[in-house]
Structures are given as C-alpha cells and as structure tokens.
Short mmCIF file of C-alpha atoms and ligand atoms in Angstrom, two decimals:
data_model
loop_
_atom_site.label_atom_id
_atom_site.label_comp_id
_atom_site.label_asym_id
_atom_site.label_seq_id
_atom_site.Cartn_x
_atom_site.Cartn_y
_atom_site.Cartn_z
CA UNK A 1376 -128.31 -14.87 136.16
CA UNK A 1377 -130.92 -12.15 137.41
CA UNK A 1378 -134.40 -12.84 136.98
CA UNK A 1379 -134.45 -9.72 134.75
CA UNK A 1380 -132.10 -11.74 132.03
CA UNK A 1381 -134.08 -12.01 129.09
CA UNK A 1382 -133.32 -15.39 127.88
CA UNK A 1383 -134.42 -15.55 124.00
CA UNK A 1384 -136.83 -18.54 124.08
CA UNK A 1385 -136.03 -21.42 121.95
CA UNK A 1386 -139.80 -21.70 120.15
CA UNK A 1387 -141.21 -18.55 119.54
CA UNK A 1388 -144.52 -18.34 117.56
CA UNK A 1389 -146.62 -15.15 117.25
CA UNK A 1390 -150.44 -14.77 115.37
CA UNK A 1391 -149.08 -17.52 113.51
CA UNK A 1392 -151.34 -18.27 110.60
CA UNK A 1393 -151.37 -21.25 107.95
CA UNK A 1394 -154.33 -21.40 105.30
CA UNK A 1395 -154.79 -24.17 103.14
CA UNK A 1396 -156.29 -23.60 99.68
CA UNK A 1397 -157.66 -25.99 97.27
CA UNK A 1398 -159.75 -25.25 94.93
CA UNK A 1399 -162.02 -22.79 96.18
CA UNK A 1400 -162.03 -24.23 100.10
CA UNK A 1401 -159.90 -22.43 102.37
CA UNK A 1402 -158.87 -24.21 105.47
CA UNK A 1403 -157.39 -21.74 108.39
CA UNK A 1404 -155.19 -24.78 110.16
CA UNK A 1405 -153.41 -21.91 112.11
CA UNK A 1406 -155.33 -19.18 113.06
CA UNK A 1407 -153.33 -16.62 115.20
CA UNK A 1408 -151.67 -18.86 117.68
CA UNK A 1409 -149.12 -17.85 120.30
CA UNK A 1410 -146.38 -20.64 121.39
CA UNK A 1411 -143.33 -19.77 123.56
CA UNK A 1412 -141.48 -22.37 124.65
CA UNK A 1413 -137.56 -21.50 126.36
CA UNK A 1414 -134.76 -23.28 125.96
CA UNK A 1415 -134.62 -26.43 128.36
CA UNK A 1416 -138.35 -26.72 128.75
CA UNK A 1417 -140.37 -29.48 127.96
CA UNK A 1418 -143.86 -28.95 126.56
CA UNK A 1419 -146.58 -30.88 125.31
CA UNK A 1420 -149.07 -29.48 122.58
CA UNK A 1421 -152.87 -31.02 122.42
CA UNK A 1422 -155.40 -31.15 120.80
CA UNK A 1423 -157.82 -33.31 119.10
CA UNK A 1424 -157.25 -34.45 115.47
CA UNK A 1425 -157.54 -31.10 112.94
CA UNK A 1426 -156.89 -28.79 115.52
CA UNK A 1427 -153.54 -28.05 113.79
CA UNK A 1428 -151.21 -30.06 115.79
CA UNK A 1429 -148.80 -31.70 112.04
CA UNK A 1430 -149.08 -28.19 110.34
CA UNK A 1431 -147.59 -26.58 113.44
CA UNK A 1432 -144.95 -29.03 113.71
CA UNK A 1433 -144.22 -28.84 109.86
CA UNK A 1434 -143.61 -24.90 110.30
CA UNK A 1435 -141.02 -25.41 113.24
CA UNK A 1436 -139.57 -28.13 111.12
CA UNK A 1437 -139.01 -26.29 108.28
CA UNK A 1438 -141.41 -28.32 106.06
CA UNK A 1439 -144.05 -25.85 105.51
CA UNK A 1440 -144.07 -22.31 105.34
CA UNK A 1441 -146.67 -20.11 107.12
CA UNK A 1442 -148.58 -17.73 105.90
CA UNK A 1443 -148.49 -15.11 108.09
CA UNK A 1444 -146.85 -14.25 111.65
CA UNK A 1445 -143.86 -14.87 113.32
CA UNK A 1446 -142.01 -18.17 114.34
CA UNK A 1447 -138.62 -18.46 115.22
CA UNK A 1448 -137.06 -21.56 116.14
CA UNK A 1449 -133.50 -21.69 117.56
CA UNK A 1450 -132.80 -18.50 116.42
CA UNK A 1451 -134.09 -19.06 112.78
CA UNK A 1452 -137.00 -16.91 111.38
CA UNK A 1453 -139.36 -19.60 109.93
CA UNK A 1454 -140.55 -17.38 107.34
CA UNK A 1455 -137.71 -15.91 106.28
CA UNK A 1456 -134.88 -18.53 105.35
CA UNK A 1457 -132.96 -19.72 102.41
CA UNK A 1458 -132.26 -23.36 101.20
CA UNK A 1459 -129.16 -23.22 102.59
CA UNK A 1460 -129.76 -22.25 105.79
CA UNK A 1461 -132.65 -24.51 105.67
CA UNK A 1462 -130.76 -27.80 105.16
CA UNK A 1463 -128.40 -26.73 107.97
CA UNK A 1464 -131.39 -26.02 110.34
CA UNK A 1465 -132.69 -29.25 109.64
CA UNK A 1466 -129.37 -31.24 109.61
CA UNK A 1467 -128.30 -29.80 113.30
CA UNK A 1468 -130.45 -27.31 114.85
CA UNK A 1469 -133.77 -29.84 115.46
CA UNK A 1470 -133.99 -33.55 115.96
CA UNK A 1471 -137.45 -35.07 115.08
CA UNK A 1472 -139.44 -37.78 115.59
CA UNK A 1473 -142.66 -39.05 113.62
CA UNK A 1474 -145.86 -40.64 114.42
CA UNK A 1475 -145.25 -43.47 112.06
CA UNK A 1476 -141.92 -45.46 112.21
CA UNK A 1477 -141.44 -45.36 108.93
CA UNK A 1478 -140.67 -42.10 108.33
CA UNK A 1479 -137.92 -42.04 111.52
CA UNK A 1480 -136.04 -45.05 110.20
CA UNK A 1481 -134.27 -46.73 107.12
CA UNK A 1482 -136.02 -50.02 107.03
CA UNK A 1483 -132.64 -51.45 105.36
CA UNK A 1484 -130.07 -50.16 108.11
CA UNK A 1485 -129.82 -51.80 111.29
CA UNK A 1486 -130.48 -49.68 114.39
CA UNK A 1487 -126.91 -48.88 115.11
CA UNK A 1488 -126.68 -48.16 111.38
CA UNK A 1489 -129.38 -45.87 111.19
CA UNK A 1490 -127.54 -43.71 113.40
CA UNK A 1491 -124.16 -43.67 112.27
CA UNK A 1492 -125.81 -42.98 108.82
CA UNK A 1493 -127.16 -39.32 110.32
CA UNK A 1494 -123.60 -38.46 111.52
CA UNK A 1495 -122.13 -39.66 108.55
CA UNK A 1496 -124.87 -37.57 106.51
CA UNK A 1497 -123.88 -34.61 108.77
CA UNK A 1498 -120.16 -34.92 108.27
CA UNK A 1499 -120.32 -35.67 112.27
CA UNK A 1500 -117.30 -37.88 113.79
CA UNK A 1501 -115.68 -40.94 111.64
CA UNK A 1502 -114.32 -44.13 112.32
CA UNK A 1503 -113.64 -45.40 115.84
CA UNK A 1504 -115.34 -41.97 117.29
CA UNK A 1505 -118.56 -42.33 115.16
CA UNK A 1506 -119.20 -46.41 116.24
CA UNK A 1507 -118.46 -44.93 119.90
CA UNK A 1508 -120.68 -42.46 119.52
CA UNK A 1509 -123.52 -45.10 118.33
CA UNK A 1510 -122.89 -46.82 121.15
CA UNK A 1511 -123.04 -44.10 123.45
CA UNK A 1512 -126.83 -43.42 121.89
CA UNK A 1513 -127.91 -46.83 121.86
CA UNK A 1514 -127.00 -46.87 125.99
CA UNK A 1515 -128.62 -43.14 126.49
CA UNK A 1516 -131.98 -45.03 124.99
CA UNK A 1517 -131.32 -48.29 126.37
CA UNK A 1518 -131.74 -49.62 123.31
CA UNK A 1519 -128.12 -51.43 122.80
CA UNK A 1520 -129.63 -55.14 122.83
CA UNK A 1521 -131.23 -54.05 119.35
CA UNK A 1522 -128.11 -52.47 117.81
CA UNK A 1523 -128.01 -54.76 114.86
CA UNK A 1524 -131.76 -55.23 114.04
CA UNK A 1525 -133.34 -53.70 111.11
CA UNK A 1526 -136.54 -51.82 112.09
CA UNK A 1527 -139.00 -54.84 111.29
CA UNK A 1528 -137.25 -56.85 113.86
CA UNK A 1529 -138.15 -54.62 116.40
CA UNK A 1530 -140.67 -53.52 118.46
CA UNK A 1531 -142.71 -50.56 118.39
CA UNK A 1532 -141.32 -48.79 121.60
CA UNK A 1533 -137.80 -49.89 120.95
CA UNK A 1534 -138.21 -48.35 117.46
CA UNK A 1535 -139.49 -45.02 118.60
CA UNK A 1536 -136.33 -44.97 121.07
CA UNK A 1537 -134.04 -46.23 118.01
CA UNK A 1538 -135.49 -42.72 116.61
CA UNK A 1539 -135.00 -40.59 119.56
CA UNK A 1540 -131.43 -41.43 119.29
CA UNK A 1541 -131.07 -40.68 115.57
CA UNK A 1542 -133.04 -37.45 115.97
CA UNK A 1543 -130.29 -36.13 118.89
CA UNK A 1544 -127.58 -37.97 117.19
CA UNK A 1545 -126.23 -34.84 115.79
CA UNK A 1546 -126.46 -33.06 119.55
CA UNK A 1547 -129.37 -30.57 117.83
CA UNK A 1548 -130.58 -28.27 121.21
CA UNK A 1549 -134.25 -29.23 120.54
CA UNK A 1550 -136.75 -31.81 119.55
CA UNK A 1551 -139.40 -31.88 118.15
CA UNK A 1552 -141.89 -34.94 117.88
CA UNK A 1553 -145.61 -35.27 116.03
CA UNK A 1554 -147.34 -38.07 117.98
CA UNK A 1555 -144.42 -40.41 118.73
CA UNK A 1556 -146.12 -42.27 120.88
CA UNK A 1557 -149.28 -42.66 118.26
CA UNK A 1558 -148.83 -45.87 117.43
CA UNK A 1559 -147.76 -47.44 120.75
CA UNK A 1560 -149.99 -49.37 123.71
CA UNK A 1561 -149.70 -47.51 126.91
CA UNK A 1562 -146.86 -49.03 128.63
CA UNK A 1563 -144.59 -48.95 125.43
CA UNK A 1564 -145.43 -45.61 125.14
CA UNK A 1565 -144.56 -44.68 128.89
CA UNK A 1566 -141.16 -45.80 128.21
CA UNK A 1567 -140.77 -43.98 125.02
CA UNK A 1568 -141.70 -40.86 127.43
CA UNK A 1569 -139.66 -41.47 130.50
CA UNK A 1570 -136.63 -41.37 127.56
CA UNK A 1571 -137.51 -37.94 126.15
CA UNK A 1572 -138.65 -36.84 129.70
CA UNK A 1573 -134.77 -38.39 130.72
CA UNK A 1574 -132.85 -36.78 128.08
CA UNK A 1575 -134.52 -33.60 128.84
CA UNK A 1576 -133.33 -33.42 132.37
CA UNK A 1577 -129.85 -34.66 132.09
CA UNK A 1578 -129.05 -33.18 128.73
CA UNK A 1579 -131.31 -29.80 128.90
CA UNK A 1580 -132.93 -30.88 125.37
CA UNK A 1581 -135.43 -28.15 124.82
CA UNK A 1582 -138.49 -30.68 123.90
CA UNK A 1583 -141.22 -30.11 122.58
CA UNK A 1584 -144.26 -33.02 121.99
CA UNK A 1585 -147.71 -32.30 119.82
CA UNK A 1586 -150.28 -35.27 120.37
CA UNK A 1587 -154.05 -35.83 121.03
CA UNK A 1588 -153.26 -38.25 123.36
CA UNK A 1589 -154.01 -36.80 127.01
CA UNK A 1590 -152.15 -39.35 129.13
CA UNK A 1591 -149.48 -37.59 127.68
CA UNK A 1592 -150.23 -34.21 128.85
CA UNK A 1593 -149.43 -35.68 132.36
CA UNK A 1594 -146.53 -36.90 132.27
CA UNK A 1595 -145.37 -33.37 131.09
CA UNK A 1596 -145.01 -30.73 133.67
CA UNK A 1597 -146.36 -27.58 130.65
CA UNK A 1598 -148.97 -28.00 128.56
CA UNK A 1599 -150.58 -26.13 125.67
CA UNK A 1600 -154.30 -26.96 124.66
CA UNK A 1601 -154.78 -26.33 120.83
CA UNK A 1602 -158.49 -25.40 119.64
CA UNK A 1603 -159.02 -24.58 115.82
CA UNK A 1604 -155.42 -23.66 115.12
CA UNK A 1605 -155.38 -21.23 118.31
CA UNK A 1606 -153.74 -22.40 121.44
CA UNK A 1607 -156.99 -21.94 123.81
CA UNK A 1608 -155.38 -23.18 127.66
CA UNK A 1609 -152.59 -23.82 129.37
CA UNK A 1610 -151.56 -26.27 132.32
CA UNK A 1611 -148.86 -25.62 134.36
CA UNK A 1612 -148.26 -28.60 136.72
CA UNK A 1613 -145.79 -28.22 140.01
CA UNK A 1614 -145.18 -29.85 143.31
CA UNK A 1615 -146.07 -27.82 146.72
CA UNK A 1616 -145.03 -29.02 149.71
CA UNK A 1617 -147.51 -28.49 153.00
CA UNK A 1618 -146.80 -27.87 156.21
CA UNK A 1619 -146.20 -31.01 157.36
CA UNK A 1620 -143.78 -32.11 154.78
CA UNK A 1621 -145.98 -33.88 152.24
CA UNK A 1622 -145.70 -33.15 148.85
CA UNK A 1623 -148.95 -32.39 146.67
CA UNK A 1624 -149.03 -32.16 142.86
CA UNK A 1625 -150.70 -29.03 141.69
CA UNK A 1626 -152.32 -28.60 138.18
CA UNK A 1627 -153.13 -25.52 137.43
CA UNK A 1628 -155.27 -24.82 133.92
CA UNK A 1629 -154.68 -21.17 132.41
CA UNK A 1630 -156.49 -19.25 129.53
CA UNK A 1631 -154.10 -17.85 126.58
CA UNK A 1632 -154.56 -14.13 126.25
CA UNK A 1633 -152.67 -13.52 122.88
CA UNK A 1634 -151.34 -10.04 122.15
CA UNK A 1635 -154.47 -8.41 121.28
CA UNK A 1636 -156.32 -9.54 123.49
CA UNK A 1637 -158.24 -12.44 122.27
CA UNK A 1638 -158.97 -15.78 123.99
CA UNK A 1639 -160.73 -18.56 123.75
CA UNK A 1640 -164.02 -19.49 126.34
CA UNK A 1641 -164.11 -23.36 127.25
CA UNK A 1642 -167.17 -25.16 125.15
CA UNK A 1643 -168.37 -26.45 128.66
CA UNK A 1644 -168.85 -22.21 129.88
CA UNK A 1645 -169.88 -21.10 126.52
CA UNK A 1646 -172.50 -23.70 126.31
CA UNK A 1647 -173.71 -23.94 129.70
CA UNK A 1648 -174.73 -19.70 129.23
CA UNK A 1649 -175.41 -20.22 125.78
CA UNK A 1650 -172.84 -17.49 125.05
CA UNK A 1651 -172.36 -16.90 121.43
CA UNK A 1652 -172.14 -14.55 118.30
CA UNK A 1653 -172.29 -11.37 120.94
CA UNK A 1654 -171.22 -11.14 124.63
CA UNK A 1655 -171.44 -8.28 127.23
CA UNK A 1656 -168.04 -7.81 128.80
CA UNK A 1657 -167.51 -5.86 131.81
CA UNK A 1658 -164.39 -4.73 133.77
CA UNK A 1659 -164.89 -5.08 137.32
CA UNK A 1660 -162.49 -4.50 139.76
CA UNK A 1661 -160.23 -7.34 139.97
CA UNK A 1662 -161.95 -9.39 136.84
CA UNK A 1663 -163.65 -9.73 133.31
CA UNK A 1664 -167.05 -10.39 133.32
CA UNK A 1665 -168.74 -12.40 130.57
CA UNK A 1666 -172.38 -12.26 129.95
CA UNK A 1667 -174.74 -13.36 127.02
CA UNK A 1668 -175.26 -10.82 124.54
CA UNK A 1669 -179.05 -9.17 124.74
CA UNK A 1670 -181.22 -11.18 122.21
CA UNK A 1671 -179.23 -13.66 122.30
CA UNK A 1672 -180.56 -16.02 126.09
CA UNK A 1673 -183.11 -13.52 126.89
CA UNK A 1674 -183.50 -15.64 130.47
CA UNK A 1675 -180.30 -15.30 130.95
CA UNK A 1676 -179.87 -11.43 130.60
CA UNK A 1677 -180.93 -10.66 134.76
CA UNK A 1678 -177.54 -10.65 135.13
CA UNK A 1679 -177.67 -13.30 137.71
CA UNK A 1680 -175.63 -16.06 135.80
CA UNK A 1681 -172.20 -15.17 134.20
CA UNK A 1682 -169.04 -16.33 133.20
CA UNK A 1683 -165.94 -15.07 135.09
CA UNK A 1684 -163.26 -14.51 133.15
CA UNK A 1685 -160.56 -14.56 135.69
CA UNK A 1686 -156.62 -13.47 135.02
CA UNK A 1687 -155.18 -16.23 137.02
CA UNK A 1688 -156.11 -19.93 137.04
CA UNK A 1689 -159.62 -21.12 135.62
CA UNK A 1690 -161.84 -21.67 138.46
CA UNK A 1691 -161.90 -25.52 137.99
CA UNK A 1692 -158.46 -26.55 138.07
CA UNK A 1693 -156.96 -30.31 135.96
CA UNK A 1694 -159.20 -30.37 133.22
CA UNK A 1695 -158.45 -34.48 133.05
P1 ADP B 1098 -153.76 -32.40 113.53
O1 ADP B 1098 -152.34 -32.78 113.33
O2 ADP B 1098 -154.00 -31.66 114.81
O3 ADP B 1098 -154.68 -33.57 113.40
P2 ADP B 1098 -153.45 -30.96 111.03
O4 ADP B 1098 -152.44 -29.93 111.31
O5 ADP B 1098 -152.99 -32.17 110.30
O6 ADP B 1098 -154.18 -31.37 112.38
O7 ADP B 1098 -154.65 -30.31 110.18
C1 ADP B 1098 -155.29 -29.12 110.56
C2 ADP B 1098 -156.32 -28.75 109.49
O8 ADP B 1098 -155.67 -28.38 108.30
C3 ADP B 1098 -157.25 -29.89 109.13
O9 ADP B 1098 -158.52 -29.35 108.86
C4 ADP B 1098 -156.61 -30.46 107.88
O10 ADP B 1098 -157.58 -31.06 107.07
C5 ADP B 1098 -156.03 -29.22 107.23
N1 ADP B 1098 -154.83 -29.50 106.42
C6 ADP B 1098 -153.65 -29.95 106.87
N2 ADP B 1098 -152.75 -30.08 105.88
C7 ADP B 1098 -153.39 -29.70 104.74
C8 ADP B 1098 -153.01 -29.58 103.36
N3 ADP B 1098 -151.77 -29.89 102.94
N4 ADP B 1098 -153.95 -29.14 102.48
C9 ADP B 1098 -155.19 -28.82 102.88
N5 ADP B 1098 -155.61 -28.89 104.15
C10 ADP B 1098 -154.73 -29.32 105.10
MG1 MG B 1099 -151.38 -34.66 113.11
#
C-alpha cells in the first residue's frame, strides 16, 4: 500500500453536535467535535465528568442520535440508519463494554454462558463449534478458570474481561468501551487494559476507550482530550531511539484545529494572560499569535506577553 491510499477510517465524526432539551434548559453535550480514529488504532478519549464522554459513545453505539454533523462508524452513517440496519450494526459491527458490570453481563448465565448466549443471539456457530468458540474467548481473556461462575462470583477485573470477550464474541472490527475500567482498583484495571491493549495488537481490533481516568491515557499510545463536548488536544505518544541505542518515550500534546478553524486555548494559557471574550490574532511568519483583546488586560496590551499558538506540538509537552 502507498502512503497516498486513502484508507476510510473506521470512526469518523465531523462538527458533531448533541443538545439536550428539557424543559426550557438546553444542554450542548456535543458541540462541534472532530474524532477520526482508522481502522486498527487504539485511542483513548478524556475528559472530566460532563465533558461529553457517554453521549459520544451512545452516538457511535447507535443509542442516541445526534443532532447535527457527521459520524460514521464502520461504514454506517450514524444519522442516517434504519432499524434494521441498526440491529445488525449493533449485533456485529461493534462490541461494547460498560462502566458498570451490570449492564455487560446476564447476572443468571455463567461466564461461559454469557458468551455462547451472544453467538447464539447472533445466529453465530452451534453446537460443538459454539462451546469451542467459548473456550477459545475465555483463553484470549485468560479468564477460563471462571467459565462456570455467574457474575456475582466473580471479581471485578475478571468480570470486565468476561465482557471483553462477549463484546468481540461475534468477531465485530471495533470496540467500543465507556469507562470499563471505572469501577476497578488500579492493578485490576491494568489487567483489564493490557487485554484490550493485547487483542488490539494481535487481532487489529480498531479500539476505542472514553474515560476520565488519566492513568489510562498512558497506557494508550493516541489520545483525545475532550473539553465541553469539543475535543480540545491531542497526545500522540512514540518511542525514538538515540544515538546510542537507547530508547526514549516521546509524548507529544497537539491542539485540534477543526475544519473551520476553531480550537480550543488550554485554561492554564488563557488564564495566565487573562485572555477572554476578545483576542488579537496575528499571522506571523511561521506562527499564530494570541494576544488579549484591548480593554480587556490593559497591562497586558505592550505586546510583550503573548500566547503562541504554534502548528506543531504545544510548547510544554505530557500534560500528566
Ligand atoms: P461524561 O460521560 O463525559 O461524564 P455525558 O456525556 O454523560 O458526560 O454528559 C455531557 C453533558 O450532557 C452533561 O452536562 C450531562 O448532564 C448532559 N446530558 C447527558 N445526557 C443527557 C440527557 N439524556 N438529558 C439531558 N442532559 C444530558
Ligand atoms: Mg460518562
């Protein structure tokens, strides 16, 4: 394949919008945000609780409609499909796994039961193919010592894996999970991790994880920031190796520029200027220059102190 291929990406949201009426409050949970995400990657979305992180999840899913934009996932238009082709986007196209067990799970079924149930559901393989099949999960997740334990008899982490395997059961090419580790303590929810980070390297599961948690974020090598229903930054994380051989882990932290040109300023550079309401942009030469507004920091206005707003990385680097 030339680098010129255009692969069509697996996630694909554009100015997505979702508002939220009741009564007469409107609530923008989406407000314009971009998300690519190609087919084989692994990403992590984050953001702190109401930043939109469930309704965007929801709108892959199928769940939710949104109000405006574009969002295709796995070749489906979002906000464009029947109930038909609903159920069979949901049935085979997308695995998913939820914050709280209870949702992943039949608390009745046993572990191994809970999966054969999803192939069964999905008219997937019968008899002695479907229990090998089970069994083949239950290994992939390392969870066979739990095969025949309803979910109360199990732990947390082993439950969360029990769910990875019935969301891929039906070989879907993408996952997508809303805080699965949520509910875990830190090593549990390592393991539940290394899994998806495992099945996403040997199986090319295009995966994609929204949480608030950012421990998370670095055990992923992309991920998204989400601010106010906009996704505001982006860390790309690689290994270089020097000169003499060692390798170094690089993190490098990216503003989103969305179509039309909008993007959001950190809180730290915004504040630190007092930049708001009106700002003095200026093309220079190789950057974006971002001043206060006049009227707005009069101290500020010499043109001394400024934000650069650069094209390529933000100037200070892991924002951990
Ligand atoms: P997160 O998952 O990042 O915590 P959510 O996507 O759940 O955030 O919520 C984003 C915003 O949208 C919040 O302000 C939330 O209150 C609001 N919201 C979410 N779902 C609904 C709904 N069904 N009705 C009204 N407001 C909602
Ligand atoms: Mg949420």
């Amino acid at each position: 394949m030339t680098a010129s291929t255009a692969t069509t990406p697996d996630i694909d949201c554009v100015d997505l919008v979702r508002i939220f009426r009741t009564k007469d409050v409107e609530v923008q949970a989406l407000q314009g945000l971009t998300l690519r995400v190609n087919s084989g990657e692994m990403v992590a979305v984050v953001g702190a609780s109401g930043s939109g992180k469930s309704t965007l999840l929801n709108v892959l899913s199928g769940l939710d409609r949104p109000s405006a934009g574009r969002a295709m996932v796995a070749g489906h238009d979002m906000l464009d499909m029947g109930r038909a082709e609903r159920v069979r986007f949901q049935r085979s196209s997308v695995g998913f796994v939820w914050q709280q067990t209870s949702r992943n799970l039949l608390p009745f079924l046993t572990a191994a039961e809970n999966i054969a149930a999803v192939l069964a559901i999905a008219r997937g393989p019968k008899g002695d193919a479907r229990a090998k099949r089970v069994d083949e999960l239950l290994d992939l997740l390392e969870v066979g010592d739990v095969r025949d334990r309803m979910t109360a008899e199990m732990s947390g982490g082993q439950q969360q894996r029990v769910a990875i395997a019935v969301a891929i059961a039906n070989d879907p090419s993408m996952l997508l999970a809303d805080e699965p580790t949520g509910e875990l303590d830190e090593a549990t929810s390592e393991q539940v991790l290394a899994a998806m980070r495992r099945i996403n390297e040997e199986r090319g599961l295009t995966t994609l994880i929204v949480t608030h948690d950012a421990t998370v974020a670095a055990q992923v090598r992309r991920t998204v920031q989400i601010r106010d229903g906009r996704t505001s930054t982006e860390v790309v994380r690689s290994t270089r190796i020097d000169d003499f051989g060692d390798e170094h882990a690089i993190a490098e932290e990216f503003a989103v520029l969305d179509r039309v040109g909008r993007m959001q300023l950190p809180a730290t550079f915004t504040e630190s200027l007092g930049l708001r309401d009106r700002v003095r942009l200026t093309l220079e030469t190789d950057h974006v220059s971002v001043r206060p507004g006049i009227g707005e920091s009069p101290e500020q206005n010499e043109g001394t102190d400024r934000v650069d707003a650069p094209a390529a990385p933000i100037p200070n680097g892991d924002p951990s």
